[in-house]
PDB file of C-alpha atoms in Angstrom:
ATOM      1  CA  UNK A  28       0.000   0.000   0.000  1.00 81.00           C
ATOM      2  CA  UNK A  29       1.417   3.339  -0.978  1.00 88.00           C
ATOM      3  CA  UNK A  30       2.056   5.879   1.826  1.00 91.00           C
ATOM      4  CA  UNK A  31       2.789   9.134   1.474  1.00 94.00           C
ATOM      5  CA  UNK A  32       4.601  11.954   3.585  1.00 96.00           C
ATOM      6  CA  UNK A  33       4.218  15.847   3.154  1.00 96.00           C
ATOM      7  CA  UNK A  34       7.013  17.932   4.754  1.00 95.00           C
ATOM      8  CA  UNK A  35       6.747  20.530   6.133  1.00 95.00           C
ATOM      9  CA  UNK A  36       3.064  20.287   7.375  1.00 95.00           C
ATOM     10  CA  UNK A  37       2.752  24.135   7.434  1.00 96.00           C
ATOM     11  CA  UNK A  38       5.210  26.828   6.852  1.00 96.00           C
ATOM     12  CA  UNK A  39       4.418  30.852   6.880  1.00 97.00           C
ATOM     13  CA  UNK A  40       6.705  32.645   5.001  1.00 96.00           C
ATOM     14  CA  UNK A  41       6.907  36.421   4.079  1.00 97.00           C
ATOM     15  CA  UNK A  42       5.965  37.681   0.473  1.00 97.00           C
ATOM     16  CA  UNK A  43       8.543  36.713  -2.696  1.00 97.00           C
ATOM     17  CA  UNK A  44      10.614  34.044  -0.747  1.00 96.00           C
ATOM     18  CA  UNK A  45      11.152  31.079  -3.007  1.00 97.00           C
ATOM     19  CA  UNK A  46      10.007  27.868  -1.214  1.00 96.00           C
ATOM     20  CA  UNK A  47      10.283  24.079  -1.661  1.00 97.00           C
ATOM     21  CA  UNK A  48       7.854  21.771  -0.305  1.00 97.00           C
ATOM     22  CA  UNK A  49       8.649  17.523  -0.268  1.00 97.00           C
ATOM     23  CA  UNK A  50       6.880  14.858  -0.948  1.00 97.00           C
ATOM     24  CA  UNK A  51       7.784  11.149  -0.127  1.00 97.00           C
ATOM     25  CA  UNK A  52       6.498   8.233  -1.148  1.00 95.00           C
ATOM     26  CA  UNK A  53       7.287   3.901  -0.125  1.00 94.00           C
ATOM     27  CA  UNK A  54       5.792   2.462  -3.651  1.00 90.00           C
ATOM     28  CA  UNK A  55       8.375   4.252  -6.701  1.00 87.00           C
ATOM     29  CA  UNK A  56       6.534   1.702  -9.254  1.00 86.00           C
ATOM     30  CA  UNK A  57       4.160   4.829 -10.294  1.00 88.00           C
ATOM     31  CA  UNK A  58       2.441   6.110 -13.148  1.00 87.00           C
ATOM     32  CA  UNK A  59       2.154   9.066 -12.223  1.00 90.00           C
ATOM     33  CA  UNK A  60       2.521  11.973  -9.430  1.00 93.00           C
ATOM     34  CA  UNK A  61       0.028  14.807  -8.986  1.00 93.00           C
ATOM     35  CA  UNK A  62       0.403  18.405  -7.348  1.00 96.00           C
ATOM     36  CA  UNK A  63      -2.438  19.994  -6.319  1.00 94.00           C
ATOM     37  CA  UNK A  64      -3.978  22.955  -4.464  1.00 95.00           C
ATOM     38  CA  UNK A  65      -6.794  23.473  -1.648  1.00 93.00           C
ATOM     39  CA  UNK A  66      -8.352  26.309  -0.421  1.00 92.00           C
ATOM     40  CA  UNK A  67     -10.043  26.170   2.371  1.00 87.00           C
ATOM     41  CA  UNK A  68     -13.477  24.448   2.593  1.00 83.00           C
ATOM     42  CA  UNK A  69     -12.883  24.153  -1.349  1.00 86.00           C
ATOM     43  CA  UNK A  70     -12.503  21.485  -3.794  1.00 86.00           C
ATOM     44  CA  UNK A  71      -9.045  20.543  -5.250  1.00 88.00           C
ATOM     45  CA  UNK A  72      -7.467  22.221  -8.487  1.00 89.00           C
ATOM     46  CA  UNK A  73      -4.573  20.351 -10.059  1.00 89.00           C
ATOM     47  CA  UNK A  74      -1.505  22.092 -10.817  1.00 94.00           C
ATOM     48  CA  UNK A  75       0.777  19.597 -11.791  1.00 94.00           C
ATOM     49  CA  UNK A  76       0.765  16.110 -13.137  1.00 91.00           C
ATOM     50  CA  UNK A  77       4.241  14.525 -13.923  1.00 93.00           C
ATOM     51  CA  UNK A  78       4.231  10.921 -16.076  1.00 90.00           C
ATOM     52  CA  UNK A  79       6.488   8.437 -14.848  1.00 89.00           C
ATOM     53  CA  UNK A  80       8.607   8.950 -17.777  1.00 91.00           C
ATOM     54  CA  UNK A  81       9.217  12.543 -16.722  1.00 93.00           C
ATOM     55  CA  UNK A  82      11.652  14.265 -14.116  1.00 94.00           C
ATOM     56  CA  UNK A  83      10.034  17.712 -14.131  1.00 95.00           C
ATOM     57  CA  UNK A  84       7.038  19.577 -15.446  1.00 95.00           C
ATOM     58  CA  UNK A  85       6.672  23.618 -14.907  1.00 96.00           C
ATOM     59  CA  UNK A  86       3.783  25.901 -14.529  1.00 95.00           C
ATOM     60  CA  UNK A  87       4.406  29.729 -14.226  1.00 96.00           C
ATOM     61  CA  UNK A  88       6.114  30.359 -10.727  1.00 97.00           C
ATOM     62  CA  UNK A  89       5.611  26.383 -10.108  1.00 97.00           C
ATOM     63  CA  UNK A  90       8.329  23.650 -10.640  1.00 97.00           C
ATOM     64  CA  UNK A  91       7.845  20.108  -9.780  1.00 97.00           C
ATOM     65  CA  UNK A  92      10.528  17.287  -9.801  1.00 97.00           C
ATOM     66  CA  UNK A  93      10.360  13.514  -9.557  1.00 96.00           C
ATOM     67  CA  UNK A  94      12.895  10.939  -8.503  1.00 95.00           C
ATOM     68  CA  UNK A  95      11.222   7.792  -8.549  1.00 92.00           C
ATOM     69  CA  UNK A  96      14.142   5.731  -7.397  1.00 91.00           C
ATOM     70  CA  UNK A  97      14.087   7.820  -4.422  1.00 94.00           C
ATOM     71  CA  UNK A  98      10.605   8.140  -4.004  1.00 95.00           C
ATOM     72  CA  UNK A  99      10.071  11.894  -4.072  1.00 96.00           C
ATOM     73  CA  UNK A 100       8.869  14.752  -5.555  1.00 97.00           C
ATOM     74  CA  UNK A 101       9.552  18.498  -4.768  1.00 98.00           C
ATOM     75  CA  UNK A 102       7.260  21.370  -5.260  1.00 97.00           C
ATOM     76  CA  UNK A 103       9.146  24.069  -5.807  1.00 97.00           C
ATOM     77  CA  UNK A 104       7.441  27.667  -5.584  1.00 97.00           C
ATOM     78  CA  UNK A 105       9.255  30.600  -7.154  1.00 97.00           C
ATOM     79  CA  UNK A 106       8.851  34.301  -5.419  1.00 97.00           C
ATOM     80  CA  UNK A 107       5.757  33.216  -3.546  1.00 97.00           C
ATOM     81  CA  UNK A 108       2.755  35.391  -2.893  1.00 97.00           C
ATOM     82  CA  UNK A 109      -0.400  36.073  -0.894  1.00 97.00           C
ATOM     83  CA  UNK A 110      -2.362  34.122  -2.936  1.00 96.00           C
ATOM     84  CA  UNK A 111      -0.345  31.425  -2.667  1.00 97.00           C
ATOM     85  CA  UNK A 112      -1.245  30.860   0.453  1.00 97.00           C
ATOM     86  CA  UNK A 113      -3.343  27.205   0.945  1.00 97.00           C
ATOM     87  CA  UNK A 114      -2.782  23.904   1.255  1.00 96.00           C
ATOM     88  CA  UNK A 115      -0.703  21.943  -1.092  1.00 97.00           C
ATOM     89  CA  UNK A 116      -1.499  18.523  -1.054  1.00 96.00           C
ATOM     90  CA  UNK A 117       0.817  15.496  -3.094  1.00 96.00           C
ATOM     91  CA  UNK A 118      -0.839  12.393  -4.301  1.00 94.00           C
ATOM     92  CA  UNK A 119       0.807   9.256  -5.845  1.00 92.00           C
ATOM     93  CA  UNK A 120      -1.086   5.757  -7.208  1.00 86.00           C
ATOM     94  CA  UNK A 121       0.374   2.718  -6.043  1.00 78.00           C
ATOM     95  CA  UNK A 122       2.025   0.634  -8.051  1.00 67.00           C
ATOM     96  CA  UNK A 123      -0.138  -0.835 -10.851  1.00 71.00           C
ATOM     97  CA  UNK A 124      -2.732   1.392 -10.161  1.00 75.00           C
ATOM     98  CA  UNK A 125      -4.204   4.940 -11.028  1.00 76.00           C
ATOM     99  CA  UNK A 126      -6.080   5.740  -7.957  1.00 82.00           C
ATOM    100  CA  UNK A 127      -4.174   8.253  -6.073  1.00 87.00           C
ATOM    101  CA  UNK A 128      -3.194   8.150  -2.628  1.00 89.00           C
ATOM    102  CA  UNK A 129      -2.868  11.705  -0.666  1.00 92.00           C
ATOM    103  CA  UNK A 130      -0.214  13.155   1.183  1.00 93.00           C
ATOM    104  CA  UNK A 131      -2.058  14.977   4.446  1.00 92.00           C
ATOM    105  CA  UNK A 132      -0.837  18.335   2.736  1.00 95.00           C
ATOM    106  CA  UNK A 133       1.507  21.330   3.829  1.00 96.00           C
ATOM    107  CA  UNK A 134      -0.839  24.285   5.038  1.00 96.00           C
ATOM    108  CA  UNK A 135       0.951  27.277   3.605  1.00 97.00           C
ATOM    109  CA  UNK A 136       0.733  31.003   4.506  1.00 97.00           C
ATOM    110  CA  UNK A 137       2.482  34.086   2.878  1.00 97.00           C
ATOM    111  CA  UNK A 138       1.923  37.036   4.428  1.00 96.00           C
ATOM    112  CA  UNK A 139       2.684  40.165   2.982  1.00 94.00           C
TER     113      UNK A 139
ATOM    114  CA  UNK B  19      -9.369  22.843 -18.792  1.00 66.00           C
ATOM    115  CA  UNK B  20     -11.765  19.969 -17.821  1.00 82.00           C
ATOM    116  CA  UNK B  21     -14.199  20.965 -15.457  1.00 90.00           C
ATOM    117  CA  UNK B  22     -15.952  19.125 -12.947  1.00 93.00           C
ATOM    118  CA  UNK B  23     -19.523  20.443 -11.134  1.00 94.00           C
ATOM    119  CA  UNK B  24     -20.685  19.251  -7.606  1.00 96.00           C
ATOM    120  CA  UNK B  25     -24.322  19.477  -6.373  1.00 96.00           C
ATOM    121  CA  UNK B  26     -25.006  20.998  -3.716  1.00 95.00           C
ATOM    122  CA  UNK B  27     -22.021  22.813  -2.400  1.00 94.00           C
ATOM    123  CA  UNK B  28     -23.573  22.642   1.104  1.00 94.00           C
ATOM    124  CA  UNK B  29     -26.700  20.713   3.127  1.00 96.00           C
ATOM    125  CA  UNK B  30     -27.968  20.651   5.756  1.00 96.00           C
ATOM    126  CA  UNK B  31     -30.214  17.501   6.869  1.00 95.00           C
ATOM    127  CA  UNK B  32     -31.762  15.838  10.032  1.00 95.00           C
ATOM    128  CA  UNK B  33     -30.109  12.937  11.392  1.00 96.00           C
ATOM    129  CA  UNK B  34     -32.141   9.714   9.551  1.00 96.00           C
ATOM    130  CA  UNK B  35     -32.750  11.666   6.360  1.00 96.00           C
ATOM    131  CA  UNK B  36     -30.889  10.521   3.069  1.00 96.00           C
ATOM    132  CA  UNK B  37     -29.349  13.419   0.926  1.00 97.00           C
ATOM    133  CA  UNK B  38     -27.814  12.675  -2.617  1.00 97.00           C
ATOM    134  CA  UNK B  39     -25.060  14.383  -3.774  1.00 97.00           C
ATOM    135  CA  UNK B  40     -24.689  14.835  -7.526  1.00 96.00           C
ATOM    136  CA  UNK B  41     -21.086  15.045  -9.799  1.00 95.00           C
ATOM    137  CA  UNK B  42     -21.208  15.883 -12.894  1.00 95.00           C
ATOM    138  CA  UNK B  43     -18.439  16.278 -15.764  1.00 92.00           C
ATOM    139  CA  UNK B  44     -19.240  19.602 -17.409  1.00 92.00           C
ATOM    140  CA  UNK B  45     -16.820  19.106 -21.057  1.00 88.00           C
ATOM    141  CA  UNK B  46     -15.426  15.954 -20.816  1.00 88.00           C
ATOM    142  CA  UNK B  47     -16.575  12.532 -21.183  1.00 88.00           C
ATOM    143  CA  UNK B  48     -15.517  10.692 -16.699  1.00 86.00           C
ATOM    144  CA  UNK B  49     -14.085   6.978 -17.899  1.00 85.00           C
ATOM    145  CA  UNK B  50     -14.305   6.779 -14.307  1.00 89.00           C
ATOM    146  CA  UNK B  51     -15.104   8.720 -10.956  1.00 92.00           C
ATOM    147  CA  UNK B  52     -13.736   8.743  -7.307  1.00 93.00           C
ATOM    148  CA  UNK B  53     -15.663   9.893  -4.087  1.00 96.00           C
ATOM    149  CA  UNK B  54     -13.693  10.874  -1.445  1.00 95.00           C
ATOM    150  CA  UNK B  55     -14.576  12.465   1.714  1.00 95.00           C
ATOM    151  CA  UNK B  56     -12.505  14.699   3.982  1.00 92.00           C
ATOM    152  CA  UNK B  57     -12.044  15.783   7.287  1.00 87.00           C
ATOM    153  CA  UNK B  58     -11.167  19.266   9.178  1.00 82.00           C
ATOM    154  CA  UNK B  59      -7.236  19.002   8.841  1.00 79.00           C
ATOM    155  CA  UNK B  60      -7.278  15.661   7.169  1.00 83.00           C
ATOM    156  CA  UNK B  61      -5.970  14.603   3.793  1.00 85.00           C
ATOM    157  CA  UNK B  62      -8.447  12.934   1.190  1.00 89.00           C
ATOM    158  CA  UNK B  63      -9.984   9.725   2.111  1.00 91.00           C
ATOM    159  CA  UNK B  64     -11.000   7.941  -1.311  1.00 92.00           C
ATOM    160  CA  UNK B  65     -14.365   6.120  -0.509  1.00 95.00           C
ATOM    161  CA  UNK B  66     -14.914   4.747  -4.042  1.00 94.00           C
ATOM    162  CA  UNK B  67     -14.697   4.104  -7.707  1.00 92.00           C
ATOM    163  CA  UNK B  68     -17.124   4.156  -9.949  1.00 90.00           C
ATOM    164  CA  UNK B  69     -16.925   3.228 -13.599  1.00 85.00           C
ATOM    165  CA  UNK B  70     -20.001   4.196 -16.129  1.00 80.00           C
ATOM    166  CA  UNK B  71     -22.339   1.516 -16.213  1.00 78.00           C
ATOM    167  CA  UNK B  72     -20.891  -1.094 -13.509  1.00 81.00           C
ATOM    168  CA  UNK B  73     -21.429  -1.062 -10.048  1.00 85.00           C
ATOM    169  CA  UNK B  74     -18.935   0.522  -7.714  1.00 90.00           C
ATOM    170  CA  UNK B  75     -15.961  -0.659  -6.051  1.00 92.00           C
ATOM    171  CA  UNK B  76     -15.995   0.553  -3.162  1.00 95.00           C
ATOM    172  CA  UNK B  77     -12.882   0.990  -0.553  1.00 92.00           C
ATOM    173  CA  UNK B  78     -12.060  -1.163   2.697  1.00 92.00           C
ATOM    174  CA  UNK B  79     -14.231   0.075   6.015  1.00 92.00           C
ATOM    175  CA  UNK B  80     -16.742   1.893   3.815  1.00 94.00           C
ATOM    176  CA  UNK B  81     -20.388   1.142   3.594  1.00 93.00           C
ATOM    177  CA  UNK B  82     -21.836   0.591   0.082  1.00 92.00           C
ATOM    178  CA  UNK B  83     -25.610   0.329   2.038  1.00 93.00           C
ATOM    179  CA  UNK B  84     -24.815   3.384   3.428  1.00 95.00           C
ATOM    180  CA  UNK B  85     -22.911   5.333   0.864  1.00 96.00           C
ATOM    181  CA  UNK B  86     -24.995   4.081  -2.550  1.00 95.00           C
ATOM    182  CA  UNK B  87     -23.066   5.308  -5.673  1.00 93.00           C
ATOM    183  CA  UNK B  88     -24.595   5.124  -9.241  1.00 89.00           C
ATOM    184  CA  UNK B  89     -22.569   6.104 -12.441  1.00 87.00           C
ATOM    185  CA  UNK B  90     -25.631   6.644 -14.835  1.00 81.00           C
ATOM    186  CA  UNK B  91     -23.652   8.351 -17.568  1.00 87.00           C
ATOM    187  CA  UNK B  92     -20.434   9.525 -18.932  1.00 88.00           C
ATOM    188  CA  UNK B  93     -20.600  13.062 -17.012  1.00 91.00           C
ATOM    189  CA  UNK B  94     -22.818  12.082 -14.150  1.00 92.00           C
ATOM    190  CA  UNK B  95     -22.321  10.022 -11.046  1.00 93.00           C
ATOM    191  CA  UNK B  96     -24.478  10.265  -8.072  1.00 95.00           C
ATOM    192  CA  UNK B  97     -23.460   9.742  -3.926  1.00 96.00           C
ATOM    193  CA  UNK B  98     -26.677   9.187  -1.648  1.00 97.00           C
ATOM    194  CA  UNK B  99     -25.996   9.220   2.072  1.00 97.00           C
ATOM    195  CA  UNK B 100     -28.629   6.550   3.085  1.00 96.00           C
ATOM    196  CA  UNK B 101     -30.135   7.357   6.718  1.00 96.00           C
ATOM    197  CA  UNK B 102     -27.264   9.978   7.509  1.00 96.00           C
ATOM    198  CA  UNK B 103     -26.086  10.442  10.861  1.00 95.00           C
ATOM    199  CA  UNK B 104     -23.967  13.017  12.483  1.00 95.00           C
ATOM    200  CA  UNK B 105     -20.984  11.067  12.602  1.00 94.00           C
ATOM    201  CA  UNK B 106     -21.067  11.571   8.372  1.00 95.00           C
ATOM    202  CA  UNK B 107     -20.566  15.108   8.576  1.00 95.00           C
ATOM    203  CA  UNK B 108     -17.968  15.669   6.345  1.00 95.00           C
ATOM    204  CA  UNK B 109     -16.723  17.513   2.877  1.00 95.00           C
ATOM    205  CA  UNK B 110     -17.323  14.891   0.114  1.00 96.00           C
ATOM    206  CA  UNK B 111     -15.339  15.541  -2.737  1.00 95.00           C
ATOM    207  CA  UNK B 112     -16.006  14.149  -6.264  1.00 94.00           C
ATOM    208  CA  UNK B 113     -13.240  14.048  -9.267  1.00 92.00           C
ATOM    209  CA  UNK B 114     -13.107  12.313 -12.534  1.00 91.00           C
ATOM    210  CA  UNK B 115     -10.807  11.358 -15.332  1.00 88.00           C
ATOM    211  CA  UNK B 116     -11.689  11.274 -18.832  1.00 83.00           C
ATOM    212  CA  UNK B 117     -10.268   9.081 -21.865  1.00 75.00           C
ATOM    213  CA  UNK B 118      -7.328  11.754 -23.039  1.00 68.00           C
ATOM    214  CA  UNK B 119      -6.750  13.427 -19.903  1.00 64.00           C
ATOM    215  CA  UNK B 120      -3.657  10.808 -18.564  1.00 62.00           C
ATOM    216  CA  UNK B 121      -5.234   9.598 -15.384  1.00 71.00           C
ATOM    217  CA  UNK B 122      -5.209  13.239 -14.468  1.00 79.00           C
ATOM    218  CA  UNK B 123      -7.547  13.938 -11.772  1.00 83.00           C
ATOM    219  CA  UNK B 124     -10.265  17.053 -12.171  1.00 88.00           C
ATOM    220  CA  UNK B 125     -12.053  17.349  -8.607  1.00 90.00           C
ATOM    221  CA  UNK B 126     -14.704  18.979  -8.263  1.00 92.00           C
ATOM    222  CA  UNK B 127     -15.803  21.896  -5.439  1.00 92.00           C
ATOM    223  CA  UNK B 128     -17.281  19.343  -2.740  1.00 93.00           C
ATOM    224  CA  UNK B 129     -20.000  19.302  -0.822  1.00 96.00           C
ATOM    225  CA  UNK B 130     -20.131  19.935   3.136  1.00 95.00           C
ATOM    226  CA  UNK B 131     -22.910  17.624   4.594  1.00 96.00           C
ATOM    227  CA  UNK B 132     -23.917  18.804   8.120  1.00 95.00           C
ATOM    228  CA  UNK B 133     -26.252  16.468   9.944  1.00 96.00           C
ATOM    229  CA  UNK B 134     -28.236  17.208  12.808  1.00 95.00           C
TER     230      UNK B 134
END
């Protein structure tokens, strides 16, 4: 069963720091790792989806890496904002599967 | 980008009562659709699967009597909370993939359920 590991759970940083948020997984025989956002009391909106075949995939201000050998991925967020501030939550299938399984999410805050 | 609809965003229902919950793919034919629910501070919990046309598959612990799901179309499945209780308070959260779309995920807004 995959298991996943957000780090740091929160973090509140000041306006236009660049910040990197981890994401660990046990099961590295993936199809496929997702990013994705969460205000509160809202639904989910994707912001990245990287293939197994891929190491990176970039989005504006947003990078996001994957080592499957090492079973992780980094979000990286470039000159971060106010309205970056929300949850970021990772979520990986396990292996031989498509169903994702979720990270419990970093809760982040930039303040201005 | 695919877009996925969620009805209704809140509710509010007496405990015994049964309240369906309604997902819908607005532009995009959903091969498939996940439930999950969600609780204050808590990650995702994925409740079930449902493919169009075949009954759900539904995950370890969770109740299909309870939690009835029914994939009637390509852009619609449906999650009724059978004789809800206050303990099922929660955000339910519906998302879907489509045919093209990589086994990306679109979720959809979710739906607090409050019961009384």
């Amino acid at each position: 069963k995959q298991e996943v590991t957000q780090i740091p759970a929160a973090l509140s940083v000041p306006e236009g720091e660049n910040l990197v948020l981890n994401c660990s997984f046990t099961d590295s025989a993936i199809y496929n790792l997702q990013w994705f956002r969460q205000d509160p009391g809202k639904g989910l909106t994707s912001l990245l989806l990287i293939q197994s075949s891929q190491r990176e995939q970039t989005s504006g201000r947003l990078n996001a890496s994957l080592d499957k050998s090492s079973g992780r991925s980094t979000l990286y967020i470039a000159a971060s904002q106010p309205g970056d501030s929300a949850t970021y939550l990772c979520a990986v299938p396990s292996g031989g599967s498509y169903i994702p399984t979720f990270g419990r999410g970093t809760s982040l805050i930039v303040h201005p | 980008g695919a877009v996925v609809s969620q009805h209704p965003s809140w509710v509010i229902c007496k405990s015994g009562t049964s309240v369906k919950i309604e997902c819908r793919s607005l532009d995009f034919q959903a091969t498939t659709m996940f439930w999950y629910r969600q609780f204050p501070k808590q990650s995702l919990m994925l409740m079930a699967t449902s493919n169009e046309g075949s009954k759900a598959t539904y995950e370890q612990g969770v109740e299909k009597d309870k939690f009835l799901i029914n994939h009637a179309s390509l852009t619609l499945s449906t999650l009724t909370v059978t004789s809800a209780h206050p303990e099922d308070s929660s955000f339910y959260i519906c998302s879907a993939t489509g045919r093209d779309s990589y086994n990306e995920q679109f979720f959809g807004p979710g739906t607090r359920l409050t019961v009384l």
